[in-house]
Coordinates of N, CA and C and ligand atoms in Angstrom, one line a residue:
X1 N 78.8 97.9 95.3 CA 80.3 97.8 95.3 C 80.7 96.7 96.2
X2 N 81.9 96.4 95.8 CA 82.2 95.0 96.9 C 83.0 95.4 98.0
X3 N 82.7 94.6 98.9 CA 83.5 95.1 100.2 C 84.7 94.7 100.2
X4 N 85.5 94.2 99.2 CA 87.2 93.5 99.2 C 87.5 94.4 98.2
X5 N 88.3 95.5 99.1 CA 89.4 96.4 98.2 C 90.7 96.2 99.0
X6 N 91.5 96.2 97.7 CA 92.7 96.1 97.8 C 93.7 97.1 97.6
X7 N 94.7 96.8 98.2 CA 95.8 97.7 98.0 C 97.0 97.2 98.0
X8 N 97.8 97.4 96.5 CA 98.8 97.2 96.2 C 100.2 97.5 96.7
X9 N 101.1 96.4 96.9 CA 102.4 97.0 97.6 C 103.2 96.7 97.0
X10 N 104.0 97.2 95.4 CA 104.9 96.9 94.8 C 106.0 96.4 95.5
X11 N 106.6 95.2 95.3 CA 107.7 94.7 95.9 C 109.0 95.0 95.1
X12 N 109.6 95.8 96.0 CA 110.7 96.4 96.2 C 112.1 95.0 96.3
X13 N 113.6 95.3 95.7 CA 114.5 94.9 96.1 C 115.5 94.0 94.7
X14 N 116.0 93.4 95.4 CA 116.9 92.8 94.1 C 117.0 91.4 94.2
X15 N 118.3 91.0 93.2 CA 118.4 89.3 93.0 C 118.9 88.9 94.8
X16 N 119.2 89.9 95.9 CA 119.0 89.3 97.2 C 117.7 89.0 97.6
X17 N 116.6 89.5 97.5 CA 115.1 89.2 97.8 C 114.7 90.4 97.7
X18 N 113.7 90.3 98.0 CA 112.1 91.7 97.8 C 112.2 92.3 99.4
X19 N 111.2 93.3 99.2 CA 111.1 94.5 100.2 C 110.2 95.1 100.0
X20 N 109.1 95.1 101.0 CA 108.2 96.2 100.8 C 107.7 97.2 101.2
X21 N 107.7 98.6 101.1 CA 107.4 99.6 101.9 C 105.9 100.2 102.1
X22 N 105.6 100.6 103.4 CA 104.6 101.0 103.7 C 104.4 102.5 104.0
X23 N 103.6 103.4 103.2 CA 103.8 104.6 103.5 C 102.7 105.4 102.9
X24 N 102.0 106.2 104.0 CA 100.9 106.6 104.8 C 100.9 107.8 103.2
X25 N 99.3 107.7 102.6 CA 99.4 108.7 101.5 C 99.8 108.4 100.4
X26 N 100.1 107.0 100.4 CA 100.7 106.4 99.2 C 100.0 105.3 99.1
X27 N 100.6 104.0 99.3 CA 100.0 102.9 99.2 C 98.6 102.5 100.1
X28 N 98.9 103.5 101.6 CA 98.2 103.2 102.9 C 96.8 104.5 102.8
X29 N 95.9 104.6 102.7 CA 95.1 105.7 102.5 C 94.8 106.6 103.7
X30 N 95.3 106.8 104.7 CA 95.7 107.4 105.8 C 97.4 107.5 106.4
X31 N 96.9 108.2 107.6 CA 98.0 108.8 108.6 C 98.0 107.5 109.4
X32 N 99.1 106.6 109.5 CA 99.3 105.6 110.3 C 99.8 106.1 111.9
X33 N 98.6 106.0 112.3 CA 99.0 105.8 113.7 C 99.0 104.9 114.7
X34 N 99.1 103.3 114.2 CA 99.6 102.3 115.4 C 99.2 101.5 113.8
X35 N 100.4 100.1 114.1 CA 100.9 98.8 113.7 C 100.6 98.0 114.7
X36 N 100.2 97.2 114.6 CA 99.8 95.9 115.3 C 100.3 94.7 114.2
X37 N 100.6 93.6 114.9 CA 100.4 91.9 114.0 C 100.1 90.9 114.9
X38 N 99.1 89.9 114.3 CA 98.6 88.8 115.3 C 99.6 87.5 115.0
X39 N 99.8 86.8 115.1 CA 100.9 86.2 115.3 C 100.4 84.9 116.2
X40 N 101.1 83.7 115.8 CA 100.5 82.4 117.1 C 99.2 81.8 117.1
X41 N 98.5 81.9 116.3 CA 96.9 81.7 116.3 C 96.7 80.6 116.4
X42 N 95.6 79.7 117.5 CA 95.5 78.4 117.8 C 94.5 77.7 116.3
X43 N 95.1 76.6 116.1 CA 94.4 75.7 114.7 C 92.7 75.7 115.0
X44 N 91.9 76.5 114.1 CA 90.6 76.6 114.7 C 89.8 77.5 115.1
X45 N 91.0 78.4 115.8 CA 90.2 79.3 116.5 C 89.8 80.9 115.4
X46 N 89.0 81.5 115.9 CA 88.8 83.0 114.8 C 89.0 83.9 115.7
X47 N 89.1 85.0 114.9 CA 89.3 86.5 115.7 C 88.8 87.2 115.2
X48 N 88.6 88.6 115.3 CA 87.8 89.2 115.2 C 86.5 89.7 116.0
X49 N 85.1 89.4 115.2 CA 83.7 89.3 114.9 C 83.6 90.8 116.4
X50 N 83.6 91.6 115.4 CA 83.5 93.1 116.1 C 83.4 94.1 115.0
X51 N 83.0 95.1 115.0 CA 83.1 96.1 114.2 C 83.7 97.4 114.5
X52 N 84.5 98.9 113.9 CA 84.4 99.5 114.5 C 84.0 100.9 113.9
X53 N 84.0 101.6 114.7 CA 82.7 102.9 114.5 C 83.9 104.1 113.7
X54 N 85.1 104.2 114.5 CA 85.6 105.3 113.2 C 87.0 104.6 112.8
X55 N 87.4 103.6 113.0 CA 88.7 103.1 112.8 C 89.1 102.5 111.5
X56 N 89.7 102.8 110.4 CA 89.9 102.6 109.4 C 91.2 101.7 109.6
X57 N 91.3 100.3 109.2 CA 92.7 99.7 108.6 C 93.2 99.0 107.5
X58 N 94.4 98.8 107.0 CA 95.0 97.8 106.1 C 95.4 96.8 106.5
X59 N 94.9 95.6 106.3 CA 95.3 94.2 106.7 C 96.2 93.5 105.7
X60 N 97.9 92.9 105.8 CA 98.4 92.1 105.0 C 99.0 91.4 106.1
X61 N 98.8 90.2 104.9 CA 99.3 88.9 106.1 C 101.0 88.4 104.8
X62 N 101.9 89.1 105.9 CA 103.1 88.8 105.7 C 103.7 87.5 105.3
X63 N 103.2 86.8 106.4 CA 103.5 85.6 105.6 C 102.2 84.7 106.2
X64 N 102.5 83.1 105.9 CA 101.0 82.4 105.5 C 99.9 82.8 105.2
X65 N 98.6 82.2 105.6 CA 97.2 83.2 105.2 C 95.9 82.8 106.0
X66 N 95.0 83.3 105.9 CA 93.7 83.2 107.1 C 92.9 84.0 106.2
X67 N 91.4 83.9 106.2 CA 90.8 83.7 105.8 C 89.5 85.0 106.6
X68 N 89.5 86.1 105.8 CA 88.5 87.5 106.2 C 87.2 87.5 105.7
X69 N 86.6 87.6 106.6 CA 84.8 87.8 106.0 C 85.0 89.4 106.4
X70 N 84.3 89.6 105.8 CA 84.0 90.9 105.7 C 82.3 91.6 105.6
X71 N 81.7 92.6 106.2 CA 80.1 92.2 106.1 C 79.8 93.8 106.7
X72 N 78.8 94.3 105.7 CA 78.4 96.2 106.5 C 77.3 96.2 106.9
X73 N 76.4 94.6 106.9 CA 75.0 94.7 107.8 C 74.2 94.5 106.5
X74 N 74.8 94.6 105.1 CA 74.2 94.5 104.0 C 74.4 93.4 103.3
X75 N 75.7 93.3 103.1 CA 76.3 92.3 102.2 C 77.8 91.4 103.0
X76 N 78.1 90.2 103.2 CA 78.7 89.5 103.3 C 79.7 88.6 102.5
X77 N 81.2 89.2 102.6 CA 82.3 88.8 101.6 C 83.3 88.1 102.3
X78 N 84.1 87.1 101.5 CA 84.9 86.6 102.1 C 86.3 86.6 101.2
X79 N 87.8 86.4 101.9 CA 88.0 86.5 100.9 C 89.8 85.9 102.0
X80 N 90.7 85.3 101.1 CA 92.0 84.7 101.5 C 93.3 85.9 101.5
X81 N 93.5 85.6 103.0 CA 94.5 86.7 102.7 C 95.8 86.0 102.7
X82 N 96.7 86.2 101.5 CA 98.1 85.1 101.5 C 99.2 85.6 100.7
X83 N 98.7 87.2 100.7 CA 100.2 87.7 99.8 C 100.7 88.8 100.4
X84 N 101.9 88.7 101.0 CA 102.9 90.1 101.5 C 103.2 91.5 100.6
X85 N 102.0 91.4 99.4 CA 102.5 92.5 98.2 C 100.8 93.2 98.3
X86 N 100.0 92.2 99.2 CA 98.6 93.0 98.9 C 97.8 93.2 100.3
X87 N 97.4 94.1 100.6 CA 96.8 94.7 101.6 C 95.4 95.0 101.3
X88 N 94.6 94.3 102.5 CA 93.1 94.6 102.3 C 92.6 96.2 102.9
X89 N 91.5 96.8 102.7 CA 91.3 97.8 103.3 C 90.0 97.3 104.1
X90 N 89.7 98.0 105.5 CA 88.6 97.6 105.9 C 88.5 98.7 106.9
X91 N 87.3 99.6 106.5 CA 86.3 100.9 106.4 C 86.0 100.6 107.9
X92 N 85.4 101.6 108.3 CA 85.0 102.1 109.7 C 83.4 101.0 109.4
X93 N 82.4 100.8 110.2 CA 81.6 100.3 110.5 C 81.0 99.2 109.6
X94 N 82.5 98.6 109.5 CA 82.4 96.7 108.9 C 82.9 95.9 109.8
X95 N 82.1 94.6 110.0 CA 81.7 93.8 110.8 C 83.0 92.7 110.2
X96 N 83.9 92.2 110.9 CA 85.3 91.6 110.4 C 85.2 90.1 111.4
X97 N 85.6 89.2 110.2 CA 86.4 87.7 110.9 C 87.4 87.1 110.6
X98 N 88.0 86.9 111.2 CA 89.2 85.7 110.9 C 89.1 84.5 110.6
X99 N 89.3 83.5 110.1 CA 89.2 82.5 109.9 C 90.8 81.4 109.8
X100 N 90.3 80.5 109.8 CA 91.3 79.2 109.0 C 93.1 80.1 109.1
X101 N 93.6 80.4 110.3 CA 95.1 80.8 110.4 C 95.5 79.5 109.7
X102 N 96.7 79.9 108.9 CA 97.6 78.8 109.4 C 98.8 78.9 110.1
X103 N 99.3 77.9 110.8 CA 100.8 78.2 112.0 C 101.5 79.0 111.9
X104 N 101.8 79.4 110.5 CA 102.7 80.4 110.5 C 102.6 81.8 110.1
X105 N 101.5 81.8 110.2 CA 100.4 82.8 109.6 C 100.7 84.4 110.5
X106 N 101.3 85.7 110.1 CA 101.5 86.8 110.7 C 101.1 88.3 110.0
X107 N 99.9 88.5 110.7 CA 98.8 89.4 110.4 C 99.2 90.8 110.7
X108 N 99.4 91.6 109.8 CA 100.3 92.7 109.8 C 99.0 93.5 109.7
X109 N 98.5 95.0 110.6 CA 97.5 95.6 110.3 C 98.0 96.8 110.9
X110 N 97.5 98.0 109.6 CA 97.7 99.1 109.8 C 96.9 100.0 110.2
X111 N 96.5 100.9 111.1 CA 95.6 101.5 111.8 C 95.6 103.0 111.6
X112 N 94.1 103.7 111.5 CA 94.5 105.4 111.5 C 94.2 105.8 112.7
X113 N 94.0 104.9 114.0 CA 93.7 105.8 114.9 C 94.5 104.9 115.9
X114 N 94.6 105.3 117.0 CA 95.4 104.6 118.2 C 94.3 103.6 118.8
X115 N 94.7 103.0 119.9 CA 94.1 102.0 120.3 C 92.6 102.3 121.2
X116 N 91.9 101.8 121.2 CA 90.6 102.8 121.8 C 89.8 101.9 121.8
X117 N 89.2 101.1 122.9 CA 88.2 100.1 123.6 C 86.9 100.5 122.8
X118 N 86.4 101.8 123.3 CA 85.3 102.0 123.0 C 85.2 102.3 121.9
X119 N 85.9 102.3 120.9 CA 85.6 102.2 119.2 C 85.3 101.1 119.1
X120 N 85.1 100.1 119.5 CA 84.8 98.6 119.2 C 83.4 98.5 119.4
X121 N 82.6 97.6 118.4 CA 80.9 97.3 118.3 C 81.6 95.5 118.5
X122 N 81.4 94.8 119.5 CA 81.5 93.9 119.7 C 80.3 93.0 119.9
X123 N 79.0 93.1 119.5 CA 77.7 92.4 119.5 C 77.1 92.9 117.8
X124 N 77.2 91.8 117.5 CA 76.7 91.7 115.6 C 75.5 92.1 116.1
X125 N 74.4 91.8 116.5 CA 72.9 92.8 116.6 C 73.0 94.3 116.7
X126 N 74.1 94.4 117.8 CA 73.9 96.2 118.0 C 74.9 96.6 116.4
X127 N 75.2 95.9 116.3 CA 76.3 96.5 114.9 C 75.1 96.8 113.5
X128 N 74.0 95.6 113.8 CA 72.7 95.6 112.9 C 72.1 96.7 112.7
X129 N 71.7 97.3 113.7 CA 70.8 98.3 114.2 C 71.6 100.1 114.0
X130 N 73.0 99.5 114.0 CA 73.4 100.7 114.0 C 73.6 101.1 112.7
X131 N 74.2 100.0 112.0 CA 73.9 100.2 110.1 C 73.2 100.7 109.8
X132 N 71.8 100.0 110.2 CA 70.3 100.1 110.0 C 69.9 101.4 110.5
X133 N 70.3 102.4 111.3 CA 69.6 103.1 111.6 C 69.4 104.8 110.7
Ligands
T46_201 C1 90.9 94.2 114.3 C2 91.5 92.8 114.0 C3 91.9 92.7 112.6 C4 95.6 96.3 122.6 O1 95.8 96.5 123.8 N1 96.0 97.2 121.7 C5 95.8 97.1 120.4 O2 96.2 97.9 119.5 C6 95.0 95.9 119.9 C7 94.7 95.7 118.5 C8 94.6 95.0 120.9 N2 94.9 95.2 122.2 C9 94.5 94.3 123.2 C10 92.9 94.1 123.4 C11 92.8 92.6 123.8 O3 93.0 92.5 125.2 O4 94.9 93.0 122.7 C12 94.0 92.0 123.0 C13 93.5 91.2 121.8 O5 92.7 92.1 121.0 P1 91.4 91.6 120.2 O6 90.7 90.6 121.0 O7 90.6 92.9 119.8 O8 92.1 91.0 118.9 P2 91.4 90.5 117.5 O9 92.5 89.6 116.9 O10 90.1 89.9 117.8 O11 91.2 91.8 116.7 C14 92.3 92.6 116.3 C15 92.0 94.1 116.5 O12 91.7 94.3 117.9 C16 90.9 94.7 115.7 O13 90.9 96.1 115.7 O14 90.3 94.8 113.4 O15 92.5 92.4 114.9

């Protein structure tokens, strides 16, 4: 099965513009418990390259787009994120990168769990081994 699942966010609104809503059990496959967005990203630089152990999120890039690898220790996918109507999912113990921001690029991600240091696998070997094990 491929690691790029998506999730659709019907856009909402009228001949003033669109609108999209986000809501937990519907579009979002969890209880949203923290919003984050990355925002400002230097020409070049990546983020990510960490995994985490129980944290499930939806990633939509609002506006412009960057560029997600996605990888479970088995298989390695990549894939452009560039539409405010589609939201990626990315599973607890997948290995994630950013890529190619562009300037105006604002990384909207939805989270099921609060913020937590030690949910983070931040060494791709120990992330190897733990797939693996
Ligand atoms: C992820 C990708 C898509 C907090 O204090 N609270 C938070 O909720 C988050 C997400 C981060 N932070 C702090 C921790 C660091 O000092 O903000 C700083 C930057 O975080 P990090 O280096 O982890 O950022 P990214 O862009 O590499 O990764 C983030 C998320 O951390 C991560 O869960 O999946 O975006």
């Amino acid at each position: 099965m491929s690691l790029i699942q998506w999730t659709h966010f019907p856009p909402l609104g009228d001949d003033r513009g669109s609108l999209v809503a986000l809501e937990s059990g519907k579009t979002v496959p969890f209880a949203i418990q923290r919003v984050y967005y990355l925002f400002g990203t230097k020409l070049g630089i990546g983020r990510g390259f960490h995994a985490h152990q129980k944290l499930q999120q939806v990633a939509v890039c609002v506006t412009g787009r960057c560029r997600m690898v996605l990888d479970d220790g088995h298989q390695r996918e990549e894939v452009w994120l560039d539409s405010p109507t589609e939201g990626l999912l990315i599973g607890n113990m997948v290995w994630r990168e950013m890529h190619d921001f562009s300037p105006d690029c604002v990384l909207l991600v939805l989270a099921s769990e609060h913020y937590d240091e030690a949910d983070y696998i931040r060494n791709y070997n120990q992330f190897l081994q733990l797939v693996n094990k």
